[in-house]
Amino acid sequence: MKKKPFIVDTTLRDGQQSLIATRLKLEDFKDQLEDFDKVGFYSMEVWGGATYDSCIRYLDEDPWERLKIIKNKLQNTQIQMLLRGQNLVGYKNYADDVVELFINKVADYGMDIIRVFDALNDIRNLDKSIEVAKKRKIHVQGAICYTVSPVHTLDFYLNYAKELIDRGVDSIVIKDMAGLLTPKVSYNLVKELKQRFNISINIHSHATTGLASMTYYAAIEAGADIIDLALSPFANGTSEPAVEPFQHAFDLDLNWKQIILLVDYLWTVREKYKEFDVKMNSIDAKILDAQIPGGMLSNLMSQLKSQKAENKIQEVLKEVPIVRKDLGYPPLVTPTSQIVGVQATLNVLTGKRYSMITNEVKNYLRGFYGKPPAPVNQELYEKALGTIKPIDYRPADEIPPELDRAKKEIGLLANTDEDLLTYVLFREVGRQFLIKKYEKNLKVDFNIVNSFKNEDVVIYPI
């Protein structure tokens, strides 16, 4: 073994997102953050991904307040977030003025590292976020979304890595959402990246298929610098491999006493969320065909449960690769995982493929999410869009500035830039969150307030 890898802990973001549908409340880990800070992680992934949405949709928490508390308590450990490029933490592309405000605000809160990815590996969707983050001196980690298809070859990934490096990213992560990366491919890809580029390489994989730990070992042998792990209560299954075995295998310089303290506590925490627990404690080799990442699998199961159709999960898993092929082999990561997953579910529940086509699929085919990696099914395209041609320019160029219009729409609820972003990113869900947030502290009925112009009403805090 050439060197010990640095460790990114994903427990509080991807770990809990993959295993308990991102329902982990701040109150259940806030007092343990000082213990996390003593472990010795290179960094901790604590924000971004689905955490923002979950905070306002399910947890009744302000995601910005959550970030502020985490940053204040982690004095010795870098914090990082997952950013979906032009999608930010939402599910569609936003205008450039929204991207600029969001990343500048994240920088104000002290974010150390932003891991930025595009679901289609379309560099055009990353240009603005990389540009703004670099201006704010944030470490930008460019992600290669790994998947398996006839077009996703070694050369494809190496060429995309060069595009990222040409944009000035500070490190590269191979983001293997579904645990598809094999040890052999991992070794070859990392070796080629290290030989061609003078840049730090991070490996991110999920244990879903049982390959991840072997894949990490091979990547480290090839020169990988960093690996993503989670503490065991929120590891394995559809999450990342666990910290504890790697501590012993590589004699990592981590505080074992603090790890055990946290592990004992977090098992009790996970028990509290059994209603949302994906309950996957073994590998699922079928994922090698379906290519479904951890968060997507838990969401699919939740969607089917809401339709009282849990028994259809295996049919949906078989339908996913068919839809994915028809859409030009997009990697399955937010938002394309949702686009493919929902359409596959509809195909199964209706009993007829594409009898209903979602607006998201139509927008994807039109090119509003980026360029598909491979040609799409023309029969499906014509059924969805007729003779309309796909766009051939950067998707965000289609979107006019959004902030001024949003300020007028939301009115007095946009007390801060953070509140404005909550509304812009999630619209009605964000609006309802802000109403509840301020009705708790202010003597005002916002259903009345929003019928007035901003200058007509003055609100006094209690």
Short mmCIF file of N, CA, C and O in Angstrom, two decimals, residues 94-212:
data_model
loop_
_atom_site.label_atom_id
_atom_site.label_comp_id
_atom_site.label_asym_id
_atom_site.label_seq_id
_atom_site.Cartn_x
_atom_site.Cartn_y
_atom_site.Cartn_z
N TYR A 94 -31.64 26.46 -12.75
CA TYR A 94 -32.04 27.79 -12.32
C TYR A 94 -31.22 28.83 -13.09
O TYR A 94 -30.17 28.53 -13.65
N ALA A 95 -31.72 30.05 -13.08
CA ALA A 95 -31.04 31.13 -13.79
C ALA A 95 -29.69 31.44 -13.15
O ALA A 95 -29.45 31.14 -11.97
N ASP A 96 -28.82 32.06 -13.90
CA ASP A 96 -27.47 32.36 -13.41
C ASP A 96 -27.49 33.26 -12.17
O ASP A 96 -26.63 33.13 -11.29
N ASP A 97 -28.46 34.20 -12.08
CA ASP A 97 -28.48 35.07 -10.91
C ASP A 97 -28.79 34.29 -9.64
O ASP A 97 -28.29 34.62 -8.55
N VAL A 98 -29.57 33.21 -9.75
CA VAL A 98 -29.86 32.36 -8.60
C VAL A 98 -28.61 31.58 -8.20
O VAL A 98 -28.28 31.46 -7.01
N VAL A 99 -27.91 31.05 -9.19
CA VAL A 99 -26.68 30.30 -8.92
C VAL A 99 -25.66 31.20 -8.22
O VAL A 99 -25.03 30.80 -7.23
N GLU A 100 -25.51 32.41 -8.69
CA GLU A 100 -24.55 33.34 -8.09
C GLU A 100 -24.90 33.66 -6.65
O GLU A 100 -24.03 33.63 -5.76
N LEU A 101 -26.17 33.97 -6.39
CA LEU A 101 -26.58 34.30 -5.02
C LEU A 101 -26.40 33.10 -4.10
O LEU A 101 -25.89 33.23 -2.98
N PHE A 102 -26.79 31.92 -4.56
CA PHE A 102 -26.71 30.72 -3.72
C PHE A 102 -25.27 30.42 -3.32
O PHE A 102 -24.96 30.20 -2.14
N ILE A 103 -24.37 30.40 -4.28
CA ILE A 103 -22.98 30.04 -3.97
C ILE A 103 -22.30 31.12 -3.15
O ILE A 103 -21.52 30.83 -2.23
N ASN A 104 -22.60 32.38 -3.42
CA ASN A 104 -22.05 33.45 -2.59
C ASN A 104 -22.54 33.34 -1.14
O ASN A 104 -21.79 33.59 -0.19
N LYS A 105 -23.79 32.95 -0.98
CA LYS A 105 -24.33 32.79 0.37
C LYS A 105 -23.67 31.60 1.07
O LYS A 105 -23.33 31.66 2.26
N VAL A 106 -23.49 30.51 0.36
CA VAL A 106 -22.80 29.34 0.91
C VAL A 106 -21.39 29.72 1.36
O VAL A 106 -20.92 29.31 2.42
N ALA A 107 -20.73 30.53 0.55
CA ALA A 107 -19.39 30.99 0.91
C ALA A 107 -19.42 31.84 2.18
O ALA A 107 -18.55 31.73 3.04
N ASP A 108 -20.45 32.68 2.30
CA ASP A 108 -20.59 33.51 3.50
C ASP A 108 -20.71 32.65 4.76
O ASP A 108 -20.28 33.06 5.85
N TYR A 109 -21.30 31.47 4.63
CA TYR A 109 -21.50 30.58 5.78
C TYR A 109 -20.27 29.72 6.07
O TYR A 109 -20.28 28.91 6.99
N GLY A 110 -19.23 29.88 5.26
CA GLY A 110 -17.97 29.21 5.56
C GLY A 110 -17.80 27.83 4.96
O GLY A 110 -16.99 27.04 5.48
N MET A 111 -18.50 27.54 3.88
CA MET A 111 -18.31 26.23 3.23
C MET A 111 -16.88 26.11 2.73
O MET A 111 -16.36 27.00 2.06
N ASP A 112 -16.25 24.99 3.05
CA ASP A 112 -14.85 24.79 2.64
C ASP A 112 -14.72 24.14 1.27
O ASP A 112 -13.84 24.50 0.49
N ILE A 113 -15.56 23.16 1.00
CA ILE A 113 -15.46 22.37 -0.23
C ILE A 113 -16.85 22.24 -0.85
O ILE A 113 -17.81 21.92 -0.15
N ILE A 114 -16.94 22.49 -2.14
CA ILE A 114 -18.18 22.22 -2.87
C ILE A 114 -17.89 21.12 -3.89
O ILE A 114 -17.03 21.28 -4.76
N ARG A 115 -18.58 20.01 -3.73
CA ARG A 115 -18.52 18.93 -4.72
C ARG A 115 -19.62 19.19 -5.74
O ARG A 115 -20.81 19.16 -5.42
N VAL A 116 -19.23 19.48 -6.96
CA VAL A 116 -20.20 19.91 -7.97
C VAL A 116 -20.29 18.86 -9.07
O VAL A 116 -19.28 18.34 -9.55
N PHE A 117 -21.52 18.52 -9.43
CA PHE A 117 -21.70 17.52 -10.49
C PHE A 117 -22.86 17.90 -11.39
O PHE A 117 -23.74 18.70 -11.03
N ASP A 118 -22.86 17.33 -12.57
CA ASP A 118 -24.02 17.39 -13.46
C ASP A 118 -24.43 15.98 -13.80
O ASP A 118 -23.59 15.13 -14.12
N ALA A 119 -25.72 15.72 -13.73
CA ALA A 119 -26.22 14.36 -13.91
C ALA A 119 -25.86 13.77 -15.27
O ALA A 119 -25.71 12.55 -15.40
N LEU A 120 -25.71 14.62 -16.28
CA LEU A 120 -25.40 14.14 -17.63
C LEU A 120 -23.92 14.31 -17.97
O LEU A 120 -23.52 14.07 -19.10
N ASN A 121 -23.12 14.74 -16.99
CA ASN A 121 -21.71 15.07 -17.26
C ASN A 121 -21.61 16.09 -18.40
O ASN A 121 -20.73 16.01 -19.26
N ASP A 122 -22.53 17.05 -18.39
CA ASP A 122 -22.54 18.13 -19.38
C ASP A 122 -21.85 19.33 -18.75
O ASP A 122 -22.40 19.99 -17.86
N ILE A 123 -20.65 19.63 -19.20
CA ILE A 123 -19.83 20.66 -18.57
C ILE A 123 -20.49 22.03 -18.61
O ILE A 123 -20.25 22.89 -17.75
N ARG A 124 -21.36 22.24 -19.58
CA ARG A 124 -22.03 23.55 -19.69
C ARG A 124 -22.88 23.84 -18.46
O ARG A 124 -23.08 25.00 -18.08
N ASN A 125 -23.38 22.79 -17.82
CA ASN A 125 -24.21 22.95 -16.63
C ASN A 125 -23.40 23.21 -15.35
O ASN A 125 -23.98 23.43 -14.29
N LEU A 126 -22.07 23.16 -15.47
CA LEU A 126 -21.20 23.39 -14.31
C LEU A 126 -20.42 24.70 -14.40
O LEU A 126 -19.87 25.16 -13.41
N ASP A 127 -20.39 25.29 -15.58
CA ASP A 127 -19.54 26.46 -15.81
C ASP A 127 -19.79 27.58 -14.79
O ASP A 127 -18.86 28.11 -14.18
N LYS A 128 -21.04 27.94 -14.59
CA LYS A 128 -21.35 29.08 -13.72
C LYS A 128 -21.03 28.79 -12.26
O LYS A 128 -20.44 29.62 -11.56
N SER A 129 -21.41 27.61 -11.78
CA SER A 129 -21.16 27.30 -10.37
C SER A 129 -19.67 27.21 -10.07
O SER A 129 -19.21 27.67 -9.02
N ILE A 130 -18.89 26.63 -10.98
CA ILE A 130 -17.45 26.57 -10.78
C ILE A 130 -16.85 27.98 -10.77
O ILE A 130 -16.04 28.34 -9.91
N GLU A 131 -17.29 28.79 -11.71
CA GLU A 131 -16.77 30.16 -11.82
C GLU A 131 -17.01 30.96 -10.53
O GLU A 131 -16.09 31.60 -9.99
N VAL A 132 -18.24 30.90 -9.99
CA VAL A 132 -18.56 31.69 -8.80
C VAL A 132 -17.83 31.15 -7.57
O VAL A 132 -17.29 31.91 -6.76
N ALA A 133 -17.80 29.83 -7.42
CA ALA A 133 -17.13 29.23 -6.26
C ALA A 133 -15.63 29.54 -6.27
O ALA A 133 -15.04 29.81 -5.22
N LYS A 134 -15.02 29.51 -7.44
CA LYS A 134 -13.59 29.82 -7.53
C LYS A 134 -13.32 31.27 -7.15
O LYS A 134 -12.32 31.58 -6.48
N LYS A 135 -14.22 32.17 -7.53
CA LYS A 135 -14.06 33.58 -7.16
C LYS A 135 -14.09 33.76 -5.66
O LYS A 135 -13.43 34.65 -5.11
N ARG A 136 -14.87 32.92 -4.97
CA ARG A 136 -14.98 33.01 -3.52
C ARG A 136 -13.95 32.15 -2.79
O ARG A 136 -14.02 31.98 -1.58
N LYS A 137 -12.98 31.62 -3.52
CA LYS A 137 -11.86 30.86 -2.93
C LYS A 137 -12.31 29.57 -2.23
O LYS A 137 -11.66 29.10 -1.30
N ILE A 138 -13.43 29.00 -2.68
CA ILE A 138 -13.87 27.70 -2.17
C ILE A 138 -13.17 26.60 -2.96
O ILE A 138 -12.99 26.71 -4.18
N HIS A 139 -12.77 25.54 -2.28
CA HIS A 139 -12.22 24.37 -2.96
C HIS A 139 -13.35 23.73 -3.77
O HIS A 139 -14.37 23.32 -3.22
N VAL A 140 -13.16 23.65 -5.08
CA VAL A 140 -14.17 23.07 -5.97
C VAL A 140 -13.73 21.67 -6.37
O VAL A 140 -12.66 21.50 -6.97
N GLN A 141 -14.54 20.69 -6.02
CA GLN A 141 -14.27 19.32 -6.42
C GLN A 141 -15.22 18.95 -7.57
O GLN A 141 -16.43 18.90 -7.40
N GLY A 142 -14.65 18.73 -8.72
CA GLY A 142 -15.45 18.38 -9.89
C GLY A 142 -15.74 16.88 -9.92
O GLY A 142 -14.84 16.07 -9.77
N ALA A 143 -17.01 16.55 -10.09
CA ALA A 143 -17.42 15.14 -10.04
C ALA A 143 -17.62 14.55 -11.43
O ALA A 143 -18.25 15.17 -12.29
N ILE A 144 -17.09 13.36 -11.59
CA ILE A 144 -17.39 12.54 -12.76
C ILE A 144 -18.49 11.57 -12.33
O ILE A 144 -18.28 10.73 -11.45
N CYS A 145 -19.68 11.69 -12.90
CA CYS A 145 -20.77 10.77 -12.56
C CYS A 145 -20.54 9.46 -13.32
O CYS A 145 -20.65 9.40 -14.55
N TYR A 146 -20.24 8.41 -12.56
CA TYR A 146 -19.88 7.14 -13.17
C TYR A 146 -21.12 6.29 -13.44
O TYR A 146 -22.01 6.18 -12.59
N THR A 147 -21.16 5.73 -14.60
CA THR A 147 -22.20 4.76 -14.94
C THR A 147 -21.64 3.80 -15.98
O THR A 147 -20.51 3.97 -16.44
N VAL A 148 -22.43 2.83 -16.34
CA VAL A 148 -22.00 1.82 -17.31
C VAL A 148 -22.97 1.85 -18.49
O VAL A 148 -24.18 1.76 -18.31
N SER A 149 -22.43 2.02 -19.67
CA SER A 149 -23.24 1.99 -20.89
C SER A 149 -22.30 1.84 -22.08
O SER A 149 -21.08 1.96 -21.92
N PRO A 150 -22.83 1.64 -23.26
CA PRO A 150 -21.95 1.54 -24.44
C PRO A 150 -21.14 2.79 -24.71
O PRO A 150 -20.08 2.72 -25.35
N VAL A 151 -21.59 3.95 -24.24
CA VAL A 151 -20.88 5.20 -24.54
C VAL A 151 -19.99 5.67 -23.41
O VAL A 151 -19.14 6.55 -23.60
N HIS A 152 -20.16 5.10 -22.22
CA HIS A 152 -19.37 5.55 -21.07
C HIS A 152 -18.09 4.71 -20.95
O HIS A 152 -18.00 3.77 -20.17
N THR A 153 -17.11 5.08 -21.76
CA THR A 153 -15.84 4.37 -21.84
C THR A 153 -14.78 5.08 -21.00
O THR A 153 -15.00 6.18 -20.49
N LEU A 154 -13.61 4.46 -20.88
CA LEU A 154 -12.50 5.09 -20.17
C LEU A 154 -12.15 6.43 -20.80
O LEU A 154 -11.94 7.42 -20.08
N ASP A 155 -12.12 6.49 -22.12
CA ASP A 155 -11.80 7.74 -22.80
C ASP A 155 -12.85 8.81 -22.51
O ASP A 155 -12.53 9.99 -22.38
N PHE A 156 -14.12 8.40 -22.43
CA PHE A 156 -15.19 9.35 -22.11
C PHE A 156 -14.89 10.03 -20.77
O PHE A 156 -14.97 11.26 -20.66
N TYR A 157 -14.55 9.24 -19.76
CA TYR A 157 -14.31 9.79 -18.43
C TYR A 157 -13.02 10.62 -18.38
O TYR A 157 -12.97 11.66 -17.71
N LEU A 158 -12.00 10.19 -19.08
CA LEU A 158 -10.75 10.96 -19.10
C LEU A 158 -10.95 12.31 -19.80
O LEU A 158 -10.42 13.34 -19.35
N ASN A 159 -11.71 12.31 -20.87
CA ASN A 159 -11.98 13.56 -21.58
C ASN A 159 -12.81 14.51 -20.72
O ASN A 159 -12.58 15.73 -20.72
N TYR A 160 -13.76 13.94 -19.98
CA TYR A 160 -14.58 14.79 -19.11
C TYR A 160 -13.75 15.34 -17.96
O TYR A 160 -13.92 16.51 -17.56
N ALA A 161 -12.85 14.53 -17.43
CA ALA A 161 -11.96 15.02 -16.38
C ALA A 161 -11.14 16.21 -16.88
O ALA A 161 -10.95 17.20 -16.15
N LYS A 162 -10.67 16.14 -18.11
CA LYS A 162 -9.90 17.26 -18.67
C LYS A 162 -10.77 18.51 -18.76
O LYS A 162 -10.29 19.63 -18.49
N GLU A 163 -12.04 18.34 -19.14
CA GLU A 163 -12.93 19.50 -19.20
C GLU A 163 -13.08 20.15 -17.83
O GLU A 163 -13.08 21.38 -17.70
N LEU A 164 -13.22 19.31 -16.80
CA LEU A 164 -13.33 19.84 -15.44
C LEU A 164 -12.06 20.57 -15.02
O LEU A 164 -12.10 21.67 -14.46
N ILE A 165 -10.92 19.96 -15.30
CA ILE A 165 -9.64 20.55 -14.91
C ILE A 165 -9.40 21.85 -15.67
O ILE A 165 -8.88 22.83 -15.12
N ASP A 166 -9.80 21.89 -16.94
CA ASP A 166 -9.66 23.11 -17.73
C ASP A 166 -10.48 24.26 -17.13
O ASP A 166 -10.16 25.43 -17.32
N ARG A 167 -11.56 23.91 -16.41
CA ARG A 167 -12.39 24.94 -15.74
C ARG A 167 -11.80 25.35 -14.40
O ARG A 167 -12.33 26.25 -13.75
N GLY A 168 -10.74 24.68 -13.96
CA GLY A 168 -10.06 25.12 -12.76
C GLY A 168 -10.44 24.40 -11.48
O GLY A 168 -10.15 24.90 -10.39
N VAL A 169 -11.06 23.22 -11.57
CA VAL A 169 -11.41 22.52 -10.33
C VAL A 169 -10.15 22.15 -9.56
O VAL A 169 -9.08 21.97 -10.14
N ASP A 170 -10.29 22.04 -8.24
CA ASP A 170 -9.14 21.78 -7.37
C ASP A 170 -8.89 20.31 -7.14
O ASP A 170 -7.79 19.91 -6.74
N SER A 171 -9.90 19.49 -7.32
CA SER A 171 -9.77 18.04 -7.20
C SER A 171 -10.87 17.38 -8.02
O SER A 171 -11.81 18.04 -8.48
N ILE A 172 -10.72 16.07 -8.20
CA ILE A 172 -11.69 15.28 -8.98
C ILE A 172 -12.24 14.18 -8.08
O ILE A 172 -11.50 13.54 -7.33
N VAL A 173 -13.55 13.95 -8.15
CA VAL A 173 -14.14 12.79 -7.49
C VAL A 173 -14.82 11.92 -8.54
O VAL A 173 -15.53 12.42 -9.42
N ILE A 174 -14.58 10.63 -8.44
CA ILE A 174 -15.31 9.66 -9.25
C ILE A 174 -16.54 9.30 -8.44
O ILE A 174 -16.44 8.65 -7.40
N LYS A 175 -17.69 9.74 -8.89
CA LYS A 175 -18.94 9.63 -8.13
C LYS A 175 -19.73 8.43 -8.67
O LYS A 175 -20.41 8.52 -9.69
N ASP A 176 -19.64 7.34 -7.94
CA ASP A 176 -20.29 6.08 -8.33
C ASP A 176 -21.54 5.87 -7.48
O ASP A 176 -21.49 5.26 -6.42
N MET A 177 -22.64 6.41 -7.94
CA MET A 177 -23.86 6.49 -7.14
C MET A 177 -24.49 5.14 -6.83
O MET A 177 -25.15 4.99 -5.80
N ALA A 178 -24.33 4.18 -7.73
CA ALA A 178 -25.06 2.91 -7.58
C ALA A 178 -24.15 1.72 -7.26
O ALA A 178 -24.60 0.59 -7.24
N GLY A 179 -22.87 1.98 -7.02
CA GLY A 179 -21.97 0.87 -6.69
C GLY A 179 -21.64 0.01 -7.89
O GLY A 179 -21.47 -1.21 -7.77
N LEU A 180 -21.50 0.63 -9.06
CA LEU A 180 -21.24 -0.10 -10.30
C LEU A 180 -19.76 -0.22 -10.63
O LEU A 180 -19.37 -1.03 -11.47
N LEU A 181 -18.95 0.59 -9.98
CA LEU A 181 -17.51 0.63 -10.28
C LEU A 181 -16.84 -0.64 -9.77
O LEU A 181 -16.89 -0.94 -8.57
N THR A 182 -16.20 -1.37 -10.66
CA THR A 182 -15.51 -2.61 -10.28
C THR A 182 -14.07 -2.29 -9.90
O THR A 182 -13.52 -1.25 -10.29
N PRO A 183 -13.41 -3.18 -9.15
CA PRO A 183 -12.01 -2.93 -8.78
C PRO A 183 -11.10 -2.71 -9.99
O PRO A 183 -10.26 -1.80 -9.98
N LYS A 184 -11.29 -3.49 -11.04
CA LYS A 184 -10.42 -3.37 -12.21
C LYS A 184 -10.60 -2.02 -12.90
O LYS A 184 -9.62 -1.33 -13.22
N VAL A 185 -11.85 -1.62 -13.11
CA VAL A 185 -12.11 -0.33 -13.76
C VAL A 185 -11.65 0.81 -12.87
O VAL A 185 -11.08 1.79 -13.33
N SER A 186 -11.89 0.68 -11.56
CA SER A 186 -11.46 1.69 -10.61
C SER A 186 -9.95 1.89 -10.69
O SER A 186 -9.46 3.03 -10.76
N TYR A 187 -9.20 0.80 -10.67
CA TYR A 187 -7.74 0.87 -10.72
C TYR A 187 -7.29 1.56 -12.01
O TYR A 187 -6.46 2.49 -11.98
N ASN A 188 -7.85 1.13 -13.13
CA ASN A 188 -7.42 1.68 -14.43
C ASN A 188 -7.78 3.15 -14.57
O ASN A 188 -6.97 3.95 -15.06
N LEU A 189 -8.97 3.52 -14.12
CA LEU A 189 -9.40 4.91 -14.25
C LEU A 189 -8.56 5.82 -13.36
O LEU A 189 -8.09 6.88 -13.81
N VAL A 190 -8.35 5.43 -12.12
CA VAL A 190 -7.55 6.26 -11.21
C VAL A 190 -6.11 6.35 -11.70
O VAL A 190 -5.50 7.43 -11.69
N LYS A 191 -5.56 5.23 -12.13
CA LYS A 191 -4.18 5.23 -12.61
C LYS A 191 -4.00 6.19 -13.78
O LYS A 191 -3.04 6.97 -13.84
N GLU A 192 -4.94 6.14 -14.72
CA GLU A 192 -4.86 7.03 -15.89
C GLU A 192 -5.02 8.49 -15.48
O GLU A 192 -4.30 9.37 -15.99
N LEU A 193 -5.94 8.75 -14.57
CA LEU A 193 -6.13 10.13 -14.11
C LEU A 193 -4.88 10.66 -13.43
O LEU A 193 -4.46 11.81 -13.67
N LYS A 194 -4.25 9.84 -12.58
CA LYS A 194 -3.05 10.27 -11.86
C LYS A 194 -1.87 10.46 -12.81
O LYS A 194 -1.02 11.34 -12.59
N GLN A 195 -1.80 9.66 -13.85
CA GLN A 195 -0.71 9.78 -14.80
C GLN A 195 -0.86 11.03 -15.68
O GLN A 195 0.12 11.68 -16.04
N ARG A 196 -2.09 11.35 -16.03
CA ARG A 196 -2.34 12.45 -16.96
C ARG A 196 -2.45 13.82 -16.28
O ARG A 196 -2.12 14.84 -16.89
N PHE A 197 -2.95 13.82 -15.05
CA PHE A 197 -3.24 15.09 -14.40
C PHE A 197 -2.63 15.16 -13.01
O PHE A 197 -2.67 14.19 -12.26
N ASN A 198 -2.11 16.31 -12.67
CA ASN A 198 -1.55 16.53 -11.33
C ASN A 198 -2.65 17.07 -10.43
O ASN A 198 -2.74 18.27 -10.18
N ILE A 199 -3.51 16.16 -9.97
CA ILE A 199 -4.66 16.59 -9.21
C ILE A 199 -5.07 15.49 -8.23
O ILE A 199 -4.86 14.30 -8.49
N SER A 200 -5.65 15.89 -7.10
CA SER A 200 -6.10 14.93 -6.09
C SER A 200 -7.35 14.20 -6.58
O SER A 200 -8.25 14.81 -7.16
N ILE A 201 -7.39 12.88 -6.32
CA ILE A 201 -8.50 12.04 -6.77
C ILE A 201 -9.23 11.45 -5.56
O ILE A 201 -8.63 10.84 -4.68
N ASN A 202 -10.53 11.64 -5.54
CA ASN A 202 -11.43 11.15 -4.49
C ASN A 202 -12.32 10.06 -5.10
O ASN A 202 -12.75 10.17 -6.24
N ILE A 203 -12.57 9.00 -4.34
CA ILE A 203 -13.48 7.94 -4.79
C ILE A 203 -14.72 7.93 -3.91
O ILE A 203 -14.62 7.91 -2.68
N HIS A 204 -15.87 7.93 -4.56
CA HIS A 204 -17.16 7.86 -3.86
C HIS A 204 -17.95 6.71 -4.46
O HIS A 204 -18.23 6.70 -5.66
N SER A 205 -18.30 5.73 -3.63
CA SER A 205 -19.10 4.62 -4.12
C SER A 205 -20.06 4.16 -3.03
O SER A 205 -19.90 4.51 -1.85
N HIS A 206 -21.06 3.40 -3.44
CA HIS A 206 -22.06 2.88 -2.51
C HIS A 206 -21.94 1.36 -2.42
O HIS A 206 -21.57 0.69 -3.39
N ALA A 207 -22.30 0.84 -1.25
CA ALA A 207 -22.10 -0.59 -0.97
C ALA A 207 -23.22 -1.48 -1.52
O ALA A 207 -23.23 -2.68 -1.27
N THR A 208 -24.13 -0.89 -2.26
CA THR A 208 -25.35 -1.57 -2.71
C THR A 208 -25.08 -2.92 -3.35
O THR A 208 -25.77 -3.90 -3.07
N THR A 209 -24.09 -2.97 -4.21
CA THR A 209 -23.82 -4.21 -4.96
C THR A 209 -22.73 -5.07 -4.33
O THR A 209 -22.44 -6.15 -4.84
N GLY A 210 -22.11 -4.59 -3.26
CA GLY A 210 -21.05 -5.35 -2.61
C GLY A 210 -19.67 -5.11 -3.17
O GLY A 210 -18.70 -5.72 -2.71
N LEU A 211 -19.54 -4.20 -4.13
CA LEU A 211 -18.26 -3.97 -4.78
C LEU A 211 -17.42 -2.87 -4.14
O LEU A 211 -16.21 -2.80 -4.33
N ALA A 212 -18.06 -1.97 -3.39
CA ALA A 212 -17.42 -0.70 -3.04
C ALA A 212 -16.11 -0.84 -2.27
O ALA A 212 -15.14 -0.16 -2.57
#
